[in-house]
Amino acid sequence: MGRVMRSYRFGVSACMTVCMAILGASALNAETLTVEGIYGSRVSMSGDIEVIAMENLGGNVGPDVALDLSEALGSVYIVGKPYFRIVPASLVGATQVVVIDRSEGGAEQLRVDNPNAPDAVLRGSVRLTSQDRRVKDRVDKKCIAKDDRGKCIEREEVRTRCDEFVVRLNPRIQLIAVDGTQLYSKTNQRSETIRYCADENADIDPDAMADKMVGELIAEIRADIAPNERREDIRIMENRKNLQRSDRNAFRAAVKLTDEDPNSACDAFEALEASNPTQVAVLFNIGLCFEGAGELVVAQEYYNRALESDPGRDYPTWGLQRIESRYRGEAQMEAREQG
């Protein structure tokens, strides 16, 4: 390919902490390479939205959701710094505070910007409902007569009553800028259903069903409006289809190297490209090496080549999705710095 693949390497002195962490993670998760970065939120908002005032959400589960959501958003840290500050809604409108200055032997009132003045307000309601309702009976055919050889010769239908227990969560949540602009909303209803019949032992736990849906709601909102800094071990591709027969042992050796020496593994995958320029696993694994080194443009090229070679493959498709999210994350962090 003409390019000497060295950009995924780290200098020995500059990388001791990172490299040792990568090697340690790989040792625990064989056949993976480590990727870390800042991934963008699903909704891009103005970079100056830093302080969010949380109102008491209405609805029968609104107060609990407000507490969970405050904790989830308040615990978002990017590059070691909190991404949001969550404050009481009572501070809405308090853009300035009065400070008593008693220096110089006097006492003077000064109006200064309130550091807790919110940039946006999160408001709304969340209602939880449940319903036990009858549904279509289950119909079974039961044998009521057999011949002398034990073969069923007559059947009758047996109906068994069945019901459904349904729990629904109805959120109506909005994030409103202090100038009244709606920045974000979440209104999609979700439900959990358990179907059971009279001859079955129904295992119904309404609290567990509700907790599951609330947890999913909180996770969605957090992912919607805040970037995510994460480190993860991405599995390499081990598919040897269409690989030159003479290269199969080298490919297997490269796979094993990811456990303890990811840099050497990447060298080995690169060495296989010349004789296997369209083999999907070789292309994907090289792309993953570049992604792990933050060389996103080159990684993107390899993932696209992998998909050209084998359209519809999940691994390179997911790789492109990760890269797109990282580009979005970079833009959001840049907007935050400029905001």
mmCIF file with all atom_site columns, C-alpha atoms in Angstrom, residues 38 53 75 83 101 110 128-129 133 145 147 175 189 217 227 234 236 239 262 295 311 313:
data_model
loop_
_atom_site.group_PDB
_atom_site.id
_atom_site.type_symbol
_atom_site.label_atom_id
_atom_site.label_alt_id
_atom_site.label_comp_id
_atom_site.label_asym_id
_atom_site.label_entity_id
_atom_site.label_seq_id
_atom_site.pdbx_PDB_ins_code
_atom_site.Cartn_x
_atom_site.Cartn_y
_atom_site.Cartn_z
_atom_site.occupancy
_atom_site.B_iso_or_equiv
_atom_site.pdbx_formal_charge
_atom_site.auth_seq_id
_atom_site.auth_comp_id
_atom_site.auth_asym_id
_atom_site.auth_atom_id
_atom_site.pdbx_PDB_model_num
ATOM 1  C CA . ILE A 1 38  ? -15.266 11.006  22.929 1.00 0.00 ? 38  ILE A CA 1
ATOM 2  C CA . ALA A 1 53  ? -32.130 23.761  36.180 1.00 0.00 ? 53  ALA A CA 1
ATOM 3  C CA . SER A 1 75  ? -22.229 12.580  36.769 1.00 0.00 ? 75  SER A CA 1
ATOM 4  C CA . TYR A 1 83  ? -20.173 18.377  31.358 1.00 0.00 ? 83  TYR A CA 1
ATOM 5  C CA . ASP A 1 101 ? -17.953 43.940  49.801 1.00 0.00 ? 101 ASP A CA 1
ATOM 6  C CA . LEU A 1 110 ? -22.055 44.643  44.322 1.00 0.00 ? 110 LEU A CA 1
ATOM 7  C CA . LEU A 1 128 ? -46.646 5.170   35.001 1.00 0.00 ? 128 LEU A CA 1
ATOM 8  C CA . THR A 1 129 ? -49.776 3.103   34.428 1.00 0.00 ? 129 THR A CA 1
ATOM 9  C CA . ARG A 1 133 ? -56.497 -7.275  30.592 1.00 0.00 ? 133 ARG A CA 1
ATOM 10 C CA . ALA A 1 145 ? -60.200 -41.185 22.222 1.00 0.00 ? 145 ALA A CA 1
ATOM 11 C CA . ASP A 1 147 ? -57.694 -46.822 19.009 1.00 0.00 ? 147 ASP A CA 1
ATOM 12 C CA . LEU A 1 175 ? -35.243 20.941  27.796 1.00 0.00 ? 175 LEU A CA 1
ATOM 13 C CA . GLN A 1 189 ? -44.243 6.005   25.254 1.00 0.00 ? 189 GLN A CA 1
ATOM 14 C CA . LEU A 1 217 ? -35.496 6.293   29.716 1.00 0.00 ? 217 LEU A CA 1
ATOM 15 C CA . PRO A 1 227 ? -21.315 13.172  24.826 1.00 0.00 ? 227 PRO A CA 1
ATOM 16 C CA . ILE A 1 234 ? -13.466 -4.015  20.047 1.00 0.00 ? 234 ILE A CA 1
ATOM 17 C CA . ILE A 1 236 ? -11.256 -8.136  15.662 1.00 0.00 ? 236 ILE A CA 1
ATOM 18 C CA . ASN A 1 239 ? -12.962 -14.707 9.231  1.00 0.00 ? 239 ASN A CA 1
ATOM 19 C CA . PRO A 1 262 ? -1.339  -5.343  19.909 1.00 0.00 ? 262 PRO A CA 1
ATOM 20 C CA . GLU A 1 295 ? -6.207  7.943   12.934 1.00 0.00 ? 295 GLU A CA 1
ATOM 21 C CA . PRO A 1 311 ? -21.148 -5.392  1.626  1.00 0.00 ? 311 PRO A CA 1
ATOM 22 C CA . ARG A 1 313 ? -20.737 -6.700  7.159  1.00 0.00 ? 313 ARG A CA 1
#
